[in-house]
PDB file of C-alpha atoms in Angstrom:
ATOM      1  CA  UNK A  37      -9.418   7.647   0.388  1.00 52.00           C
ATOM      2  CA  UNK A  38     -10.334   8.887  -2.888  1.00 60.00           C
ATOM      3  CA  UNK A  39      -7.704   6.591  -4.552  1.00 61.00           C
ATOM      4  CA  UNK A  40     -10.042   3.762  -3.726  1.00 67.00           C
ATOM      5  CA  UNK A  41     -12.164   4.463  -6.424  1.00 63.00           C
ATOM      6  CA  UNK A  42      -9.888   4.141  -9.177  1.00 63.00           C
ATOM      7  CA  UNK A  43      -7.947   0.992  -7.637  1.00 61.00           C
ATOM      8  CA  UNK A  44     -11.042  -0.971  -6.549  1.00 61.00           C
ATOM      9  CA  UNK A  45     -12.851  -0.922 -10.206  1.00 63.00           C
ATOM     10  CA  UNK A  46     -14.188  -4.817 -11.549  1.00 64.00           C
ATOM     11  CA  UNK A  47     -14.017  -5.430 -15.093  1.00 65.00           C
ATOM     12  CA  UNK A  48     -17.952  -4.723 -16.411  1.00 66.00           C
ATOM     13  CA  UNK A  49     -20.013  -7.965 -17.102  1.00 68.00           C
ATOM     14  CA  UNK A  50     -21.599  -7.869 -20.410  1.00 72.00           C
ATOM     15  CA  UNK A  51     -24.750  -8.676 -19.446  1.00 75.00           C
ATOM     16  CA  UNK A  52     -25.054  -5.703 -16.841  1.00 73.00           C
ATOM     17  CA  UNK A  53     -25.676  -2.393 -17.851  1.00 81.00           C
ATOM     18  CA  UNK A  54     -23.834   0.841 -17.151  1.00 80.00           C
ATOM     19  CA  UNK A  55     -26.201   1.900 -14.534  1.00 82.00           C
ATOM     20  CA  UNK A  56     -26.055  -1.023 -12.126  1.00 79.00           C
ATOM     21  CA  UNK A  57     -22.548  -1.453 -12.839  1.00 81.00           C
ATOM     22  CA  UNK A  58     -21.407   1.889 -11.357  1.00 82.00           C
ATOM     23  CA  UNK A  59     -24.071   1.294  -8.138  1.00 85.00           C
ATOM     24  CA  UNK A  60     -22.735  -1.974  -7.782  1.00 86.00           C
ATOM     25  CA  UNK A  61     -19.182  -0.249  -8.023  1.00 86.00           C
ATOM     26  CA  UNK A  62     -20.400   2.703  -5.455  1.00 89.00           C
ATOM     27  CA  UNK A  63     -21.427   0.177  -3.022  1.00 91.00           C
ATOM     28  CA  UNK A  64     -18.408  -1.796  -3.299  1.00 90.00           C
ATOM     29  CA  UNK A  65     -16.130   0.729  -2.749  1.00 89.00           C
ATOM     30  CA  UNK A  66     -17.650   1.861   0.410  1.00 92.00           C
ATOM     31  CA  UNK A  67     -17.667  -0.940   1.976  1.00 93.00           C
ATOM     32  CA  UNK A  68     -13.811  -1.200   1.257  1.00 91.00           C
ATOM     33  CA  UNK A  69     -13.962   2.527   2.775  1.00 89.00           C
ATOM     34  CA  UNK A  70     -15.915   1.378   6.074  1.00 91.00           C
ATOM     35  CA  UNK A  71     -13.506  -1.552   6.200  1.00 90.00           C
ATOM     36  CA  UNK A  72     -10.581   0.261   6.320  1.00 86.00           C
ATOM     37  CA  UNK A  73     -12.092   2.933   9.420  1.00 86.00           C
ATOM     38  CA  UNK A  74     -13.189   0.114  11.518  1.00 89.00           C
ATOM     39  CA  UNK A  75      -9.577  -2.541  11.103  1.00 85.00           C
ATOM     40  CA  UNK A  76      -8.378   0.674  11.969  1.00 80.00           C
ATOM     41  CA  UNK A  77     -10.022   1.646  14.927  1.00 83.00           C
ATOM     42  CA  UNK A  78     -11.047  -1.771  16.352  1.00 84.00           C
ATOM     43  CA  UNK A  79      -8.626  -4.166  14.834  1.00 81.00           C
ATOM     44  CA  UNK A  80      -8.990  -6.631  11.870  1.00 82.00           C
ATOM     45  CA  UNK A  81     -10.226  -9.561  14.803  1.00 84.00           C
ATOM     46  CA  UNK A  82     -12.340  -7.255  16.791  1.00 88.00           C
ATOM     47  CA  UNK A  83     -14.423  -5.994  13.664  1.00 91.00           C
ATOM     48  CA  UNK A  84     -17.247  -8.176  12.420  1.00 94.00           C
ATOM     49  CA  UNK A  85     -18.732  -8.228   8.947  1.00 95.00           C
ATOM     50  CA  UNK A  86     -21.916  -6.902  10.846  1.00 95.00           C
ATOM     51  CA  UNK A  87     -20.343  -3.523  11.893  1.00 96.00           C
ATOM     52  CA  UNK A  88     -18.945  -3.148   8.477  1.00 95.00           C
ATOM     53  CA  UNK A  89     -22.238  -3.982   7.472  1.00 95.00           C
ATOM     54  CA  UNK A  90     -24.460  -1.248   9.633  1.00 95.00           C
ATOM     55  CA  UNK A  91     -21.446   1.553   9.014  1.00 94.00           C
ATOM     56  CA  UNK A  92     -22.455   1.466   5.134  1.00 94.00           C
ATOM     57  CA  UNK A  93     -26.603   1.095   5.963  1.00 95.00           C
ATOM     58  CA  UNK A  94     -26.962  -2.759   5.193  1.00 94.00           C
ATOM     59  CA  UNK A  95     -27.377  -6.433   6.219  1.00 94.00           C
ATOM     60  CA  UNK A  96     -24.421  -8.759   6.846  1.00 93.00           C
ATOM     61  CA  UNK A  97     -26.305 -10.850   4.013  1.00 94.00           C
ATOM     62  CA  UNK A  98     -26.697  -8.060   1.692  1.00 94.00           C
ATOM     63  CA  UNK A  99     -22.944  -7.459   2.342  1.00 95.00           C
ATOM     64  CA  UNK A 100     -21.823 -11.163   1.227  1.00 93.00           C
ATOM     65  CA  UNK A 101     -23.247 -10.005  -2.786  1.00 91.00           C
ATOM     66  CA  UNK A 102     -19.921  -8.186  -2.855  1.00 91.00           C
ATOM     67  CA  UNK A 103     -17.515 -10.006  -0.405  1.00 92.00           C
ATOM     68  CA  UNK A 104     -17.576 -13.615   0.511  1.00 90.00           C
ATOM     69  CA  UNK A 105     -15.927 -13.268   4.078  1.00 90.00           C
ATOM     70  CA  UNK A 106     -13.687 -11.096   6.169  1.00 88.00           C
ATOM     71  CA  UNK A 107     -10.590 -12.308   4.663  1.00 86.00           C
ATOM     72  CA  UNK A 108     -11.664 -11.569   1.308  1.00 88.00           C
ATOM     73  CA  UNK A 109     -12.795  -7.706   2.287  1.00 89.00           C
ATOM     74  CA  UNK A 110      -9.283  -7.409   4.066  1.00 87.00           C
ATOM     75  CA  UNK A 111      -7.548  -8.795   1.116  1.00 87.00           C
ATOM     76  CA  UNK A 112      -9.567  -6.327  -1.143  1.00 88.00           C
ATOM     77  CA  UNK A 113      -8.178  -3.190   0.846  1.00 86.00           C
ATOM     78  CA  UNK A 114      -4.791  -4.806   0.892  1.00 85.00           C
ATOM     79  CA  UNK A 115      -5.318  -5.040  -3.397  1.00 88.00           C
ATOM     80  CA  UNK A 116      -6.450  -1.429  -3.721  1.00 87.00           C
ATOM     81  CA  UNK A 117      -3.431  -0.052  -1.885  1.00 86.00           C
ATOM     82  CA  UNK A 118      -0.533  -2.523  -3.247  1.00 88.00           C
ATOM     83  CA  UNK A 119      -2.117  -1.317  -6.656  1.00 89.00           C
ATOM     84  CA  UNK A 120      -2.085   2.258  -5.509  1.00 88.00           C
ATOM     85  CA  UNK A 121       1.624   1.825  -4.774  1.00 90.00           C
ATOM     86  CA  UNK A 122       2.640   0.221  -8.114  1.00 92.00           C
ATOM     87  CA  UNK A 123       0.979   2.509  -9.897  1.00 91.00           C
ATOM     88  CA  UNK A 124       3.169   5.783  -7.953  1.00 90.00           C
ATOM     89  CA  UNK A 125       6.343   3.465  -8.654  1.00 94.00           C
ATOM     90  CA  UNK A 126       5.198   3.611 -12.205  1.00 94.00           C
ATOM     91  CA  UNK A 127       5.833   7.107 -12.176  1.00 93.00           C
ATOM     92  CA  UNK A 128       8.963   7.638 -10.517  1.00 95.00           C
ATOM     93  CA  UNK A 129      11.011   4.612 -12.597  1.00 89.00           C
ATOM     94  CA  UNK A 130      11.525   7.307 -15.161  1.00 92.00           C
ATOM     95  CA  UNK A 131      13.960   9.475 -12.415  1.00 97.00           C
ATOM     96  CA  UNK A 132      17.388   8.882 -14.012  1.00 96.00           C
ATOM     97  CA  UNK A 133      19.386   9.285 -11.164  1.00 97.00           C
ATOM     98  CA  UNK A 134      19.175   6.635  -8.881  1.00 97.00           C
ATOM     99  CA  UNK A 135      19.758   8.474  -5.115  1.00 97.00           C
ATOM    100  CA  UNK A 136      16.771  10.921  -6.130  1.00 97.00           C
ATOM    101  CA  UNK A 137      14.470   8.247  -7.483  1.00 98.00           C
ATOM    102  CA  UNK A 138      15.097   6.123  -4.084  1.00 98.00           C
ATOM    103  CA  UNK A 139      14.475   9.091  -1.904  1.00 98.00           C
ATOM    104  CA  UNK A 140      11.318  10.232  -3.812  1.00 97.00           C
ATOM    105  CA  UNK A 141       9.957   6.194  -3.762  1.00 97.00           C
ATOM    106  CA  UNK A 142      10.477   6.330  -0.032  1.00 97.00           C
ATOM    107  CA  UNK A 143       9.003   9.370   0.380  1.00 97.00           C
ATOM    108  CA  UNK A 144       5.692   8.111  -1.571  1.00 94.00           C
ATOM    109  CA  UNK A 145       5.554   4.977   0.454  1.00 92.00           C
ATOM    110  CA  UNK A 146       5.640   7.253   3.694  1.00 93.00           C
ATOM    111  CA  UNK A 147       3.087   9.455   2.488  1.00 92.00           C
ATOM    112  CA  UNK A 148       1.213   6.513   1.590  1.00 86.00           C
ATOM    113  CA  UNK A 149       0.171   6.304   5.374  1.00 83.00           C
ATOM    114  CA  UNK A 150       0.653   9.679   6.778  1.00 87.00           C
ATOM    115  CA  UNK A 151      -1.475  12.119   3.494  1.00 84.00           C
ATOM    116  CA  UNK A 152      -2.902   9.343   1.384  1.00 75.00           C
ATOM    117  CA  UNK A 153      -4.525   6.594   3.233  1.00 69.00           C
ATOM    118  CA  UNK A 154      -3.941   7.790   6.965  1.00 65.00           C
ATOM    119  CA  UNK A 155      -4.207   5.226   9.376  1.00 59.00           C
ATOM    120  CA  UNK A 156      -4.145   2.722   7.130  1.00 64.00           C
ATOM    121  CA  UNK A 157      -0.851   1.029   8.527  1.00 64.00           C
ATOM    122  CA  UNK A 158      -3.161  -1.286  11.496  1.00 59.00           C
ATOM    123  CA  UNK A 159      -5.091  -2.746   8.362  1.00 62.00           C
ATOM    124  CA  UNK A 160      -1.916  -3.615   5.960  1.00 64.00           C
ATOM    125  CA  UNK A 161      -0.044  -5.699   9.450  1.00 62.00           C
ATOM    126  CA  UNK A 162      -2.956  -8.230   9.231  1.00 58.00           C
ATOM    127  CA  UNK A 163      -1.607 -10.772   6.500  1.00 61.00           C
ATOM    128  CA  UNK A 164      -1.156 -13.555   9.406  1.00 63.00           C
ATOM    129  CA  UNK A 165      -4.619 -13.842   9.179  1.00 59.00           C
ATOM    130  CA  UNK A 166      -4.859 -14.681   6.026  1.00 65.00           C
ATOM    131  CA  UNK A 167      -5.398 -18.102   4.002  1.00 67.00           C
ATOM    132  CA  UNK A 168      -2.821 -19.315   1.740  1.00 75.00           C
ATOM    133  CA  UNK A 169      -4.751 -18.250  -1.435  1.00 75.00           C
ATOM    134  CA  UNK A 170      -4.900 -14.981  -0.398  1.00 84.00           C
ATOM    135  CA  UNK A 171      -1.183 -14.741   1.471  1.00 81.00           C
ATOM    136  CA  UNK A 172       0.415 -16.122  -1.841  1.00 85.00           C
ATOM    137  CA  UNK A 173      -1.105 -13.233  -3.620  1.00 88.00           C
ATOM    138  CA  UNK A 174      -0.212 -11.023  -0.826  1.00 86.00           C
ATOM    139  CA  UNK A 175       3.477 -12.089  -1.316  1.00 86.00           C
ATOM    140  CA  UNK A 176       3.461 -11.638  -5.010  1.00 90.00           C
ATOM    141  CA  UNK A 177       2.004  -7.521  -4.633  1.00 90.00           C
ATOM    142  CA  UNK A 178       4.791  -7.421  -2.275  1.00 89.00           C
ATOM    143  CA  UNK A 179       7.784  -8.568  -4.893  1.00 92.00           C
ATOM    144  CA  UNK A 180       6.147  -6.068  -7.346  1.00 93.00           C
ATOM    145  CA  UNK A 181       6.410  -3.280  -5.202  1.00 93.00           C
ATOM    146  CA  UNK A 182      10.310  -4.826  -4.145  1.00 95.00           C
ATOM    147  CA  UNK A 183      11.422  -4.701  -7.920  1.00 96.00           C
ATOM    148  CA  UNK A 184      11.808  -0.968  -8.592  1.00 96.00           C
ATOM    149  CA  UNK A 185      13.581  -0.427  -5.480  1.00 97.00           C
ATOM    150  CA  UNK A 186      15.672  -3.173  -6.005  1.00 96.00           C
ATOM    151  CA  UNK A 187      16.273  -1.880  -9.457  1.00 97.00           C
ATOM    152  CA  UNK A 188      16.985   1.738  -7.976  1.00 97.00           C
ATOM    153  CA  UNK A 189      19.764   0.013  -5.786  1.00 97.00           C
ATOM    154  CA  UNK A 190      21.129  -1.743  -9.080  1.00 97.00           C
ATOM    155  CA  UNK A 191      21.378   1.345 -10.993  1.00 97.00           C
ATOM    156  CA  UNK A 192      22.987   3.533  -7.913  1.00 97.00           C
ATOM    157  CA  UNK A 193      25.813   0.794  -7.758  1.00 97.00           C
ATOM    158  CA  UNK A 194      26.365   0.840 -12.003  1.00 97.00           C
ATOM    159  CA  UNK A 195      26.355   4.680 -11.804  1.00 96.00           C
ATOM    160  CA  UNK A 196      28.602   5.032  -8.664  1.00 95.00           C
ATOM    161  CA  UNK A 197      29.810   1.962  -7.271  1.00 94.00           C
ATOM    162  CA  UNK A 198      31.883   3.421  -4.418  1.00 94.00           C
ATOM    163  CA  UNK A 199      28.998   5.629  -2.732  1.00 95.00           C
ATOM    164  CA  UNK A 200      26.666   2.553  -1.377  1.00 96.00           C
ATOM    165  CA  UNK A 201      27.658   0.300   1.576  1.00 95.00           C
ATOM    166  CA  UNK A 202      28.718  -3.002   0.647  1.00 95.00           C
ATOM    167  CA  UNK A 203      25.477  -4.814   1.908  1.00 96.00           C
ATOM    168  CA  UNK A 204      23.298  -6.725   0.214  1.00 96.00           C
ATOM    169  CA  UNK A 205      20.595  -4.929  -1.412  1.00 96.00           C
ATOM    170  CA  UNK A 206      17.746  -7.418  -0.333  1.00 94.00           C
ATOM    171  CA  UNK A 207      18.876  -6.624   3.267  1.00 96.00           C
ATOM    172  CA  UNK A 208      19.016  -3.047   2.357  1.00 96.00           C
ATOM    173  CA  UNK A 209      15.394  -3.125   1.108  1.00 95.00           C
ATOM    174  CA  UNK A 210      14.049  -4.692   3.762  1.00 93.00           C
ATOM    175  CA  UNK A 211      16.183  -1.872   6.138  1.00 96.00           C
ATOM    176  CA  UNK A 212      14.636   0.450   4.581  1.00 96.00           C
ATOM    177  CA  UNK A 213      11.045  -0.727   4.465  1.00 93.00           C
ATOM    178  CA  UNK A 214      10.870  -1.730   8.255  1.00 92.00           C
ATOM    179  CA  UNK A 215      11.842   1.894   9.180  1.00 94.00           C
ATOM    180  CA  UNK A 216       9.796   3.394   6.695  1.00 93.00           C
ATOM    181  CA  UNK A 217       6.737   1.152   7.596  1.00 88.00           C
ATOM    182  CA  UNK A 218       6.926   2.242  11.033  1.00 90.00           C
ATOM    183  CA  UNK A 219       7.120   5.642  11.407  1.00 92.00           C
ATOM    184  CA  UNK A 220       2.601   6.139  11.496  1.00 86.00           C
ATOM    185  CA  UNK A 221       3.578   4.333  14.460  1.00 85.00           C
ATOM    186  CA  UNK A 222       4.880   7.367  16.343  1.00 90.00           C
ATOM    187  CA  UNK A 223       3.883  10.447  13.957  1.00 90.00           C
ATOM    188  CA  UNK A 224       1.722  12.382  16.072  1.00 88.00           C
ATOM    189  CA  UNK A 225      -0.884  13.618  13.501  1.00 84.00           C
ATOM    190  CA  UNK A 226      -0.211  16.912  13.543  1.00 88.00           C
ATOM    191  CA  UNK A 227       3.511  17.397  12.099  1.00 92.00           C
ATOM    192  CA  UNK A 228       3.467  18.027   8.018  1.00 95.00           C
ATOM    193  CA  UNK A 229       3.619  14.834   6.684  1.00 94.00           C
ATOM    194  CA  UNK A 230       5.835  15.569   3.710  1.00 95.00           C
ATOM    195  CA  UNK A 231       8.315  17.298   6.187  1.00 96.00           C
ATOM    196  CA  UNK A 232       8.126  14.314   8.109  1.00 96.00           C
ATOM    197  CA  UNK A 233       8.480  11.915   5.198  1.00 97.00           C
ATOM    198  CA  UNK A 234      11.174  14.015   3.664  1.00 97.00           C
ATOM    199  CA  UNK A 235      13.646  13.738   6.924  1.00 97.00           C
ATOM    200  CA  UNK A 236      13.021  10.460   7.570  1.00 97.00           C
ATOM    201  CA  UNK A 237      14.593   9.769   3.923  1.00 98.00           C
ATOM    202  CA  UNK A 238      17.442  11.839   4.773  1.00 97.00           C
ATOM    203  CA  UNK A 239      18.134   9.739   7.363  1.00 97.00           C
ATOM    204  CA  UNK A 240      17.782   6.257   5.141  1.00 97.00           C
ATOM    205  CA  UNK A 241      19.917   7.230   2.193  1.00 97.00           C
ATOM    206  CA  UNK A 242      22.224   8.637   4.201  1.00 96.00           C
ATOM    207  CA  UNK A 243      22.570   5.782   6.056  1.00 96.00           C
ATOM    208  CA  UNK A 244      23.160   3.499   3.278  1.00 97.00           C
ATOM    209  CA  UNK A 245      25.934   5.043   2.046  1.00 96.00           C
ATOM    210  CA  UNK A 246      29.414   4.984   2.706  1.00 92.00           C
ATOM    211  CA  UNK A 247      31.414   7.383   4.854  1.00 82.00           C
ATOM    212  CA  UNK A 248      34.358   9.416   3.715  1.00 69.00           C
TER     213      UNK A 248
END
């Protein structure tokens, strides 16, 4: 979880100094830590604001100076992780050729739930429950973390247009996302998750492409 505290930071006020700033900061980020353990171990509709509340030593009212409801604290660990992500994409753009810079995006996204943030997945399927506000921003982390991969896909058919499958890269996104997405479904917890992450991968690209 330590990536929460670089992807959950609030611009300083001004008027606040340095020291209450970084408690406020502290606070805030674990209860976005507590959050995550309890939608992930009780569900986002079985946890209250209360048990969030007592897992970090404070009141449900103390709680509402940093979040203003449920939604908003799921929406906040949804924002540190879609963040999280775009900021590893950042990285990997600069891979020049496309099949590598797919696989190694994949593999991130994979590790993203199995080494990074594990057990995360439960927490990130709860966007139903959100309101529109909060969905439409939801929607719009999603297309950012779409566009490299979509990008990837463009390059790959520029460099060698006869190795991909003549499918329609959206669909092959979205292919590729479902079955990457699900795979802390059935990892057991004990297999090395960059082994595991590195196979399934295999599998992906290898699927995408034609056959000779």
């Amino acid at each position: 979880m330590d990536f929460i505290d670089k992807f959950s930071e609030d611009t300083k006020p001004k008027d606040v100094s340095e020291r209450i700033y970084q408690n406020r900061m502290n606070q805030k980020r674990e209860i976005i830590k507590a959050a995550f353990n309890l939608f992930a171990q009780q569900g986002y509709y079985e946890t209250t604001l209360e048990a969030i509340a007592k897992e970090v030593g404070m009141t449900r009212a103390a709680l509402y100076r940093y979040f203003s409801s449920k939604n908003e604290l799921l929406f906040q660990c949804h924002k540190v992780v879609y963040e999280y992500s775009i900021d590893k994409l950042s990285q990997l753009k600069t891979i020049q050729n496309p099949p590598t810079r797919l696989s190694r995006m994949l593999e991130a996204h994979i590790l993203l739930f199995l080494e990074d943030f594990p057990f995360s997945s439960p927490t990130l399927m709860s966007i139903r429950s959100f309101p529109s506000e909060f969905k439409n921003q939801i929607i719009k982390f999603r297309k950012k973390i779409e566009e490299p991969y979509l990008q990837c896909l463009q390059d790959w058919r520029r460099e060698f247009p006869e190795q991909l499958k003549n499918i329609d890269n959206k669909i092959l996104i979205n292919t590729l996302f479902s079955a990457a997405n699900a795979v802390p479904k059935w990892w057991d917890g004990k297999s090395e998750p960059q082994l595991v992450a590195k196979q399934v991968v295999s599998i992906l690209v290898d699927g995408i492409q034609k056959r000779e």
